[in-house]
Amino acid sequence: MRRFSLLTLLKEATNAHQGWGRQWRAPEPKVGYDAVIVGGGGHGLATAYYLAKEHGMRNIAVLEKGWIGGGNTGRNTTIIRSNYLYDESAAIYEHALKLWEGLSQELNYNVMYSARGVMMLAHNVHDVQSFKRHVYANRLNGVDNEWLTPEEAKEFCPPLNISKRLRYPVMGAALQRRGGTARHDAVAWGYARGADAMGVDIIQNCEVTGIRRGLSGAVEGVETTRGFIRTPRIGVVAAGHTSVIMEKAGVRMPLESFPLQALVSEPVKPVFPCVVMSNAVHAYISQSDKGELVIGAGTDQYVSYSQQGGIHIATHTLDAICELFPQFTRMRMLRNWGGIVDVTPDRSPIIGKTPVQGLFVNCGWGTGGFKATPGSGHVFAHTIAKGEPHPIAAPFTMDRFRTGRLIDEAAAAAVAH
Amino acid sequence: MDQAYRLPEGGRIDRKKPVSISFNGQTVQGYAGDTVASALLANGIHLVARSFKYHRPRGIVTHGSDEPNALLDVDRGRGRSDPNNRATVVEVFNGLAVASQNHWPSLDFDVGEVNDLLSPVIVSGFYYKTFMWPRTFWTKVYEPRIRAAAGLGRAPTVADPDRYQYRHAHCDVLVVGSGPAGLTAALAASESGKRVIIVDEQAELGGSLLHDVTSLIDGIPAQDWVRQAVDTLDSRANVVVLPRTTAFGYYNHNHIALAERVTDHLADPSSNLPRERLWQVRAKQVVLATGSHERPLVFADNDRPGIMLAESVRAFINRYGVAPGRQIVFATSGASAYTAAADAKAAGLAVSVVDVRSEAECGPEVAQLRSMGCEVLTGHTVVASRGRKRVTGLIVAPVSADGRVGARRTLRCDCVGMSGGWTPAIHLFSQSRAKARYEPSLDAFVPGTSVQAERSVGAAKGAYQLGECLRQGWMAGAEAAEHVSERTFDATNSPAGFKPVRVLPTDVNPKRLRAFVDFQNDVTAKDIRLAVREGFESIEHVKRYTTTGMATDQGKTSNMNALGLVAGTLDRPIPAVGTTTFRLPYTPTTFGAFVGPSRHHLFDPIRTTPIHEWAAAHGAEFENVGLWKRAWYFPKAGEDMHAAMARECKAARTSVGIFDASTLGKIEVVGPDAAEFMNRIYTNAWLKLEPGKCRYGLMLKEDGYIMDDGVVARLAHDRFHVTTTTGGAPRVLAHMEDYLQTEWPDLKVFLTSITEQYAVIALQGPKAREVIEPLVTDIDLSPGAFPHMSVRTGFICGIPCRLFRVSFTGELGFEINVPSDYGQSVWEAIFERGKPFGITPYGTETMHVLRAEKGFIIVGQETDGTVTPDDLGLSGLIAKTKPDFVGKRSLSRPDIVSAGRKQLVGLVTDNPNEVLEEGAQIVMDPNQTIPMRMVGHVTSSYWSSNCDRSIALALLAGGRSRMGSRVYVTTPTGFTTAKICEPVFFDPAGERVNA
Amino acid sequence: MLLVTCPYCGPRPEIEFRCGGEAHIARPAEPSKLSDKEWAEFLFVRTNAKGVFAERWNHAHGCQRWFNALRDTASDRFIQTYKVGEKRPDRTPGQERL
């Protein structure tokens, strides 16, 4: 792997950048691999990277039906935070956040993790109570999160409207200063480049059409649009399409896939310093390095794989944005798009083994998977390599739906991820 | 300025109406009908912008909404300022102020231009390769600088004084675009009498015909034909014509969003008018006549001011009467530029043509132009341009069939019209989620099979001949309206066809060549080649890595050049590289249009109770609960919330308090099977509840967690009056309807929401009976006849009422349900009657405290969607004998019955004056290391004036077996100590309710 | 925004409706006889099909009636709506009208 640095960049500048090679190869699939990751998004590529790096599994492949990072990795609003309520959630998201903090250096790829602070607004007494519960729980879990008065919130985010005359006035905010954003595409590319350098085959335009199981029931390999690939271990990391893939192995999932929309404005000079989330009025906003206001909207109400939702979802979000930031009504929407998010009954992910020998799954990240990418890949790699869940992943089994040990962040806090 | 470049005649501008605008503070003259772009060009102003990354001088490239370069800040006065407006679409009016962006200190001298010198380093994707050391510098040093450099204009800083509106419309045929194909489509469709809407983003209908001064349609000049067509459409009552309206989004099921710009072109708009209207149209059929976009040519320094699209040169001359230059070189790889060249020549300008096609590849257009006296160099390439802030010359050279470039020659000029071919505007077609098909003969993607009720016609479908556009439009319009009508059109055909060239042949080392593909984002051909070299092969990857096509024009002019370049570099056919999906909106669309009137009190509906005005008049502070405004507390002069609450709490326990409980959800469950239905929905038993009795009901979701609660009265054998929480009412009704209709359709039950029908006045306190006794008729209020938890119907103040004897405070209490219209008058009568007793209105805060003193839970406060009845000590409400009810099965799941679940307890702080924070976490040992083991959290906490100390409720792991234990509770600064107790703080025996 | 055809009221915009998820998952007659696993499947496991999918809709801001729909989740096109209690129609995608 050609190292990236200012020095190599300058050196290449003298050579019209002719010396840069491929950031990852485009290999033909081999006959078989020690493990196959289905899904070349951030989570899948991170899984492959850590399998190779920490578990020495290098004869592995990532299969992507389109182009890597083309699903939710490249479609989300890139919010990163770890101030979750429950111990289990705080542990996995904090694990991820710690990895985010050194990820550019780890991958030698600038993923632009920007700790500009994530502020969640409280609009009613219930929000205040709930956010304080978060702040205290986070404090005892070693996760930074602090309570701000409306005036302090305004100071941290000057465009914020804290007028008492709002339909839902801001009553305070919870701020995680280490929270922030990152450059989503770079995460996929950085992991791909890192994994590829260790020998992982990243195979694009390769759709899994079947999962072959032997007489014992264990997996034997995957059927793909580029032929059969033998493997004893399959890690399915297919986000919105998880149900579709798992069904090929005969496993039915507690998942529903919904369209989730996001949008950006035209680029403008810096005007918005942090990330603001308001679940009560459905507003998620930050400003990208390019200058676009990046705005997350909600999910549509029906199962869909179409990556397109209704206009009422976007208008609802913009209503809220312009109520909180009235100076933005003259800004213009540049792009609006949709992804497909896979949602579990308790809005927490499923990471672990399945009833099928050799088949592992990492899914159900719902509307908030991007922030978990490094942590998710890290613990899932452990799970696949050892055949047993990583301790941080252990609570996120599918079995919790049988026993009732749900990790219901949404119900607990009415906060989207 | 003197409009030195205004042609003496021609154009659709109104020369009788001079207009002056300001550009960077300088006054610029134009005419009504000008765009900012045409007015600037009329005054010889070409330098209007600095590019995003390299701050290169940039001019006007196009004449429409596909403009990549000429983005201006527009100030319409009085706070109406916004950035990134395309000069080519902003209409002029007196007083309009526009300014260029992204430079310092000035457009003319911009120090940012130093970036251009760094261009060998800051190639596409360079930022992924550096800025990584030291680790903390990204957020603190690098990123702030990059962010400051990025972004084009400045966001508005003050609230927008304009307002926006919604329209919802249905039509039989929606026609998008009003060029030749759109007009005939609308004419044909509307002939049938069906409802037709035709929209066009421009100020007037006609599309490309507005700058066509030579074609004839059915024997008359094209622009006359347009006027007749528009007159016909205007005269038809079934046609809605919407100019200045962009169809920007094609959603599911033929739901099309239009943004109509109502006032932006007016100097002094009426205050009655909204700035924009968002139309949401549900069309039975859609005709897409969205035209096509011309492609720039990619050659070195093709971005100099004065270099624009050939068709745009034609449009400025013919439509606006403006000469973009006196000496124009057309550089082309196709035939259409010859029409522009001929028009320029006819307008008296010096014209020459450089055509990359060989003489043999060209058609009769060459000879035609030569016959007009213009030099035409076929088989020539453009290797560079001269000039800096304005093009001064084009360097061309002959190119042989095998690509060898011959001797250079400079053509002096002050304007270049370039044409690299045409791309159908399939954006809306693509948004409809249909797949485009690559058509090699057009070197473009064209609409494939439709997946919604939609037809593409004309240039949007790759038809570039006028007659064919007219014919296709007519046919599609007639078909869409299911109207049989044949028509042919006799129209002038212009030369068409082009030879695709990705990057013009050059004698320069291509590694050093700076030929721009995406002007706005400063993406060059070598950036794209670099991306491909680095393994970014899908066009989506190339877009994201280089940012080509990601600018505010979304690559309307540049996408095909980029795509062709990637395909060429990889030596793959274009479809193998993919087409990018076109994301809505078609052009950037104001947030305000989406928001419409949904601001402030219209952001979300406000629900108020029949007693709201009384409460407001009596000084109540209100809180938002769901959509409701509820009276929070009633401060007297000088009181804060705590003082008011302490007074209200005392009054309710010592004499009588009055509380507006109208927001409680109320549902009537009626029918012969009503009791059976209740039995299945609630955890407790209902079959044996006698009419006239009330019971507290607990409702679970199927997953076993508490969903809602409330008192239920059985009014008659077949009639229950159910109450729900304030926020839960719609949810509960929906839940009930769901089970009734889909699981138990055999049950004979009707459900009716009566929340809005009844006002509910809660009267609580030892004096409650005395207060209402004289007002109530037909009900015996004596304790024996009307005990706690019973219900009677009768009259109060002569108004029929449902009188509940219930208590959420632990005091003697009544809840008086009267028809909403009488709510306030009955309230006032009771209040008047209560005055001798010191009746005290109280709000939700006091209600919360009073119930907490009694340990009554509030769903949503003590519960959070993960709490079971047993967790709250409410197992007694689970009927043991019922085989089933909603949620029962879930209560026996392993983790629901396991030990150690959090249970409801009381907490008393060691310091009785210390009030815990709601949401505070509880640990047994404050000295453990982080992460600490948390055993629970505080759900409710108040100062209780009745207990003269603070009280709190908490959910605590194994709490019921830890009574009396000491726990540590978080505070903003650390921990405090409290003791676990029973969750009842007042009248534990519960005798007062029976008074 | 979808256009949903209520079998009782006709075509109406989606904002009048609430989607109730997968259809034809009958509540077990005797839940107590189900194992924890079977109960969890009833509660949580869903087909989540890509393609033809039967789902429940409620005309919440209209007649308040529940009904079922066959919809292609890949294209979002409705194939048919039908009343509660009626059998799932045997239809495949492509049969819907544009």
PDB file of C-alpha atoms in Angstrom, chain A residues 150-323:
ATOM      1  CA  PRO A 150     -31.163  27.285  26.328  1.00  0.00           C
ATOM      2  CA  GLU A 151     -28.769  30.236  26.574  1.00  0.00           C
ATOM      3  CA  GLU A 152     -25.754  27.926  26.711  1.00  0.00           C
ATOM      4  CA  ALA A 153     -27.151  26.003  23.744  1.00  0.00           C
ATOM      5  CA  LYS A 154     -27.462  29.227  21.784  1.00  0.00           C
ATOM      6  CA  GLU A 155     -23.915  30.144  22.646  1.00  0.00           C
ATOM      7  CA  PHE A 156     -22.698  26.812  21.348  1.00  0.00           C
ATOM      8  CA  CYS A 157     -24.847  27.079  18.211  1.00  0.00           C
ATOM      9  CA  PRO A 158     -25.472  30.769  17.459  1.00  0.00           C
ATOM     10  CA  PRO A 159     -28.041  30.246  14.662  1.00  0.00           C
ATOM     11  CA  LEU A 160     -30.382  28.488  17.116  1.00  0.00           C
ATOM     12  CA  ASN A 161     -33.698  30.191  17.830  1.00  0.00           C
ATOM     13  CA  ILE A 162     -34.405  29.997  21.562  1.00  0.00           C
ATOM     14  CA  SER A 163     -37.385  32.314  21.540  1.00  0.00           C
ATOM     15  CA  LYS A 164     -40.089  31.343  24.015  1.00  0.00           C
ATOM     16  CA  ARG A 165     -42.597  32.053  21.252  1.00  0.00           C
ATOM     17  CA  LEU A 166     -41.653  28.976  19.273  1.00  0.00           C
ATOM     18  CA  ARG A 167     -44.335  26.340  18.971  1.00  0.00           C
ATOM     19  CA  TYR A 168     -41.995  24.084  20.956  1.00  0.00           C
ATOM     20  CA  PRO A 169     -39.459  26.313  22.703  1.00  0.00           C
ATOM     21  CA  VAL A 170     -35.997  24.977  23.429  1.00  0.00           C
ATOM     22  CA  MET A 171     -35.883  24.068  27.124  1.00  0.00           C
ATOM     23  CA  GLY A 172     -32.292  22.926  27.185  1.00  0.00           C
ATOM     24  CA  ALA A 173     -29.948  20.571  25.428  1.00  0.00           C
ATOM     25  CA  ALA A 174     -27.641  17.631  25.962  1.00  0.00           C
ATOM     26  CA  LEU A 175     -24.229  18.148  24.397  1.00  0.00           C
ATOM     27  CA  GLN A 176     -21.626  15.553  23.594  1.00  0.00           C
ATOM     28  CA  ARG A 177     -18.526  17.483  22.642  1.00  0.00           C
ATOM     29  CA  ARG A 178     -16.699  14.469  21.232  1.00  0.00           C
ATOM     30  CA  GLY A 179     -19.645  13.828  18.948  1.00  0.00           C
ATOM     31  CA  GLY A 180     -19.470  15.129  15.419  1.00  0.00           C
ATOM     32  CA  THR A 181     -19.294  14.029  11.844  1.00  0.00           C
ATOM     33  CA  ALA A 182     -17.010  12.265   9.394  1.00  0.00           C
ATOM     34  CA  ARG A 183     -16.681  11.968   5.649  1.00  0.00           C
ATOM     35  CA  HIS A 184     -18.836   8.963   4.876  1.00  0.00           C
ATOM     36  CA  ASP A 185     -17.344   7.874   1.557  1.00  0.00           C
ATOM     37  CA  ALA A 186     -13.844   8.057   2.947  1.00  0.00           C
ATOM     38  CA  VAL A 187     -14.762   5.569   5.648  1.00  0.00           C
ATOM     39  CA  ALA A 188     -15.717   2.970   3.066  1.00  0.00           C
ATOM     40  CA  TRP A 189     -12.723   3.722   0.867  1.00  0.00           C
ATOM     41  CA  GLY A 190     -10.285   3.857   3.755  1.00  0.00           C
ATOM     42  CA  TYR A 191     -11.369   0.480   5.121  1.00  0.00           C
ATOM     43  CA  ALA A 192     -11.394  -0.968   1.606  1.00  0.00           C
ATOM     44  CA  ARG A 193      -7.872   0.219   0.932  1.00  0.00           C
ATOM     45  CA  GLY A 194      -6.655  -1.027   4.307  1.00  0.00           C
ATOM     46  CA  ALA A 195      -8.304  -4.421   3.945  1.00  0.00           C
ATOM     47  CA  ASP A 196      -7.146  -4.806   0.360  1.00  0.00           C
ATOM     48  CA  ALA A 197      -3.563  -4.135   1.400  1.00  0.00           C
ATOM     49  CA  MET A 198      -3.773  -7.084   3.765  1.00  0.00           C
ATOM     50  CA  GLY A 199      -5.032  -9.347   0.990  1.00  0.00           C
ATOM     51  CA  VAL A 200      -8.780  -9.052   1.325  1.00  0.00           C
ATOM     52  CA  ASP A 201     -10.578  -9.359  -2.015  1.00  0.00           C
ATOM     53  CA  ILE A 202     -13.133  -6.625  -2.497  1.00  0.00           C
ATOM     54  CA  ILE A 203     -15.412  -7.779  -5.246  1.00  0.00           C
ATOM     55  CA  GLN A 204     -17.870  -5.239  -6.601  1.00  0.00           C
ATOM     56  CA  ASN A 205     -20.792  -5.845  -8.926  1.00  0.00           C
ATOM     57  CA  CYS A 206     -21.199  -9.256  -7.345  1.00  0.00           C
ATOM     58  CA  GLU A 207     -24.665  -9.951  -6.021  1.00  0.00           C
ATOM     59  CA  VAL A 208     -25.350 -12.852  -3.733  1.00  0.00           C
ATOM     60  CA  THR A 209     -28.183 -14.892  -5.199  1.00  0.00           C
ATOM     61  CA  GLY A 210     -28.158 -17.846  -2.855  1.00  0.00           C
ATOM     62  CA  ILE A 211     -26.597 -19.343   0.243  1.00  0.00           C
ATOM     63  CA  ARG A 212     -25.695 -22.997  -0.068  1.00  0.00           C
ATOM     64  CA  ARG A 213     -26.005 -25.192   3.016  1.00  0.00           C
ATOM     65  CA  GLY A 214     -24.690 -28.707   3.438  1.00  0.00           C
ATOM     66  CA  LEU A 215     -26.403 -31.782   4.831  1.00  0.00           C
ATOM     67  CA  SER A 216     -25.471 -30.773   8.358  1.00  0.00           C
ATOM     68  CA  GLY A 217     -27.160 -27.454   7.763  1.00  0.00           C
ATOM     69  CA  ALA A 218     -23.908 -25.526   7.914  1.00  0.00           C
ATOM     70  CA  VAL A 219     -23.119 -23.030   5.203  1.00  0.00           C
ATOM     71  CA  GLU A 220     -20.962 -24.190   2.316  1.00  0.00           C
ATOM     72  CA  GLY A 221     -20.794 -21.051   0.272  1.00  0.00           C
ATOM     73  CA  VAL A 222     -22.620 -18.384  -1.612  1.00  0.00           C
ATOM     74  CA  GLU A 223     -24.109 -18.371  -5.075  1.00  0.00           C
ATOM     75  CA  THR A 224     -23.390 -15.095  -6.785  1.00  0.00           C
ATOM     76  CA  THR A 225     -23.879 -13.388 -10.103  1.00  0.00           C
ATOM     77  CA  ARG A 226     -20.196 -14.170 -10.624  1.00  0.00           C
ATOM     78  CA  GLY A 227     -20.443 -17.818  -9.740  1.00  0.00           C
ATOM     79  CA  PHE A 228     -20.352 -20.016  -6.663  1.00  0.00           C
ATOM     80  CA  ILE A 229     -17.896 -19.093  -3.930  1.00  0.00           C
ATOM     81  CA  ARG A 230     -17.096 -21.714  -1.310  1.00  0.00           C
ATOM     82  CA  THR A 231     -16.723 -20.601   2.293  1.00  0.00           C
ATOM     83  CA  PRO A 232     -17.394 -21.977   5.752  1.00  0.00           C
ATOM     84  CA  ARG A 233     -18.228 -18.603   7.255  1.00  0.00           C
ATOM     85  CA  ILE A 234     -20.532 -15.932   5.962  1.00  0.00           C
ATOM     86  CA  GLY A 235     -20.998 -12.584   7.608  1.00  0.00           C
ATOM     87  CA  VAL A 236     -24.110 -10.839   6.336  1.00  0.00           C
ATOM     88  CA  VAL A 237     -23.819  -7.065   6.656  1.00  0.00           C
ATOM     89  CA  ALA A 238     -26.411  -6.036   4.111  1.00  0.00           C
ATOM     90  CA  ALA A 239     -28.374  -3.359   5.993  1.00  0.00           C
ATOM     91  CA  GLY A 240     -31.747  -2.847   4.305  1.00  0.00           C
ATOM     92  CA  HIS A 241     -31.357  -6.039   2.302  1.00  0.00           C
ATOM     93  CA  THR A 242     -30.521  -8.286   5.252  1.00  0.00           C
ATOM     94  CA  SER A 243     -33.931  -9.974   5.265  1.00  0.00           C
ATOM     95  CA  VAL A 244     -33.560 -10.725   1.571  1.00  0.00           C
ATOM     96  CA  ILE A 245     -30.116 -12.316   2.009  1.00  0.00           C
ATOM     97  CA  MET A 246     -30.985 -14.199   5.190  1.00  0.00           C
ATOM     98  CA  GLU A 247     -34.098 -15.606   3.580  1.00  0.00           C
ATOM     99  CA  LYS A 248     -31.769 -17.352   1.120  1.00  0.00           C
ATOM    100  CA  ALA A 249     -30.407 -19.310   4.067  1.00  0.00           C
ATOM    101  CA  GLY A 250     -33.907 -19.950   5.361  1.00  0.00           C
ATOM    102  CA  VAL A 251     -33.554 -17.570   8.301  1.00  0.00           C
ATOM    103  CA  ARG A 252     -36.429 -15.184   8.968  1.00  0.00           C
ATOM    104  CA  MET A 253     -35.474 -11.961  10.688  1.00  0.00           C
ATOM    105  CA  PRO A 254     -37.111  -9.558  13.122  1.00  0.00           C
ATOM    106  CA  LEU A 255     -36.517  -6.708  10.702  1.00  0.00           C
ATOM    107  CA  GLU A 256     -38.426  -4.243   8.630  1.00  0.00           C
ATOM    108  CA  SER A 257     -36.831  -2.086   5.932  1.00  0.00           C
ATOM    109  CA  PHE A 258     -37.985   1.490   5.554  1.00  0.00           C
ATOM    110  CA  PRO A 259     -37.035   4.403   3.305  1.00  0.00           C
ATOM    111  CA  LEU A 260     -35.046   7.043   5.157  1.00  0.00           C
ATOM    112  CA  GLN A 261     -34.518  10.426   3.549  1.00  0.00           C
ATOM    113  CA  ALA A 262     -31.833  13.041   3.814  1.00  0.00           C
ATOM    114  CA  LEU A 263     -31.104  16.247   1.964  1.00  0.00           C
ATOM    115  CA  VAL A 264     -28.501  18.945   1.564  1.00  0.00           C
ATOM    116  CA  SER A 265     -28.693  22.621   0.790  1.00  0.00           C
ATOM    117  CA  GLU A 266     -26.560  24.533  -1.637  1.00  0.00           C
ATOM    118  CA  PRO A 267     -23.093  25.168  -0.217  1.00  0.00           C
ATOM    119  CA  VAL A 268     -22.589  28.349   1.782  1.00  0.00           C
ATOM    120  CA  LYS A 269     -19.779  29.766   3.875  1.00  0.00           C
ATOM    121  CA  PRO A 270     -19.541  28.442   7.460  1.00  0.00           C
ATOM    122  CA  VAL A 271     -22.754  29.232   9.289  1.00  0.00           C
ATOM    123  CA  PHE A 272     -23.406  26.160  11.400  1.00  0.00           C
ATOM    124  CA  PRO A 273     -20.695  25.066  13.820  1.00  0.00           C
ATOM    125  CA  CYS A 274     -21.977  21.795  15.250  1.00  0.00           C
ATOM    126  CA  VAL A 275     -24.537  19.039  14.871  1.00  0.00           C
ATOM    127  CA  VAL A 276     -28.013  19.705  16.226  1.00  0.00           C
ATOM    128  CA  MET A 277     -30.583  16.983  16.698  1.00  0.00           C
ATOM    129  CA  SER A 278     -34.132  17.500  17.786  1.00  0.00           C
ATOM    130  CA  ASN A 279     -36.177  14.396  17.941  1.00  0.00           C
ATOM    131  CA  ALA A 280     -39.278  16.104  19.278  1.00  0.00           C
ATOM    132  CA  VAL A 281     -39.629  18.187  16.134  1.00  0.00           C
ATOM    133  CA  HIS A 282     -37.694  15.845  13.797  1.00  0.00           C
ATOM    134  CA  ALA A 283     -34.678  17.932  12.837  1.00  0.00           C
ATOM    135  CA  TYR A 284     -31.102  16.773  12.332  1.00  0.00           C
ATOM    136  CA  ILE A 285     -28.687  19.288  10.898  1.00  0.00           C
ATOM    137  CA  SER A 286     -25.000  20.014  10.446  1.00  0.00           C
ATOM    138  CA  GLN A 287     -22.865  21.689   7.811  1.00  0.00           C
ATOM    139  CA  SER A 288     -20.468  19.716   5.667  1.00  0.00           C
ATOM    140  CA  ASP A 289     -16.911  20.795   4.988  1.00  0.00           C
ATOM    141  CA  LYS A 290     -18.057  21.648   1.494  1.00  0.00           C
ATOM    142  CA  GLY A 291     -20.565  24.092   2.959  1.00  0.00           C
ATOM    143  CA  GLU A 292     -23.823  22.237   2.428  1.00  0.00           C
ATOM    144  CA  LEU A 293     -26.328  22.097   5.256  1.00  0.00           C
ATOM    145  CA  VAL A 294     -26.815  18.384   5.771  1.00  0.00           C
ATOM    146  CA  ILE A 295     -30.279  17.556   7.009  1.00  0.00           C
ATOM    147  CA  GLY A 296     -31.685  14.214   8.084  1.00  0.00           C
ATOM    148  CA  ALA A 297     -35.347  13.512   7.604  1.00  0.00           C
ATOM    149  CA  GLY A 298     -37.468  10.696   8.933  1.00  0.00           C
ATOM    150  CA  THR A 299     -38.511   7.310   7.668  1.00  0.00           C
ATOM    151  CA  ASP A 300     -41.575   6.654   5.610  1.00  0.00           C
ATOM    152  CA  GLN A 301     -44.109   4.434   7.305  1.00  0.00           C
ATOM    153  CA  TYR A 302     -44.095   1.458   4.959  1.00  0.00           C
ATOM    154  CA  VAL A 303     -41.645  -1.272   4.054  1.00  0.00           C
ATOM    155  CA  SER A 304     -39.844  -0.354   0.879  1.00  0.00           C
ATOM    156  CA  TYR A 305     -36.686  -1.123  -1.031  1.00  0.00           C
ATOM    157  CA  SER A 306     -37.156   1.747  -3.441  1.00  0.00           C
ATOM    158  CA  GLN A 307     -34.769   4.258  -1.853  1.00  0.00           C
ATOM    159  CA  GLN A 308     -37.402   6.920  -2.404  1.00  0.00           C
ATOM    160  CA  GLY A 309     -39.903   8.395   0.001  1.00  0.00           C
ATOM    161  CA  GLY A 310     -42.646  10.962  -0.046  1.00  0.00           C
ATOM    162  CA  ILE A 311     -42.290  14.713  -0.146  1.00  0.00           C
ATOM    163  CA  HIS A 312     -44.181  15.066   3.134  1.00  0.00           C
ATOM    164  CA  ILE A 313     -41.265  13.515   4.992  1.00  0.00           C
ATOM    165  CA  ALA A 314     -38.844  16.136   3.694  1.00  0.00           C
ATOM    166  CA  THR A 315     -41.277  19.006   4.185  1.00  0.00           C
ATOM    167  CA  HIS A 316     -41.886  17.932   7.768  1.00  0.00           C
ATOM    168  CA  THR A 317     -38.185  18.047   8.483  1.00  0.00           C
ATOM    169  CA  LEU A 318     -37.699  21.393   6.800  1.00  0.00           C
ATOM    170  CA  ASP A 319     -40.639  22.759   8.806  1.00  0.00           C
ATOM    171  CA  ALA A 320     -38.727  21.895  11.928  1.00  0.00           C
ATOM    172  CA  ILE A 321     -35.390  23.183  10.637  1.00  0.00           C
ATOM    173  CA  CYS A 322     -36.871  26.533   9.697  1.00  0.00           C
ATOM    174  CA  GLU A 323     -38.748  26.774  12.989  1.00  0.00           C
TER     175      GLU A 323
END
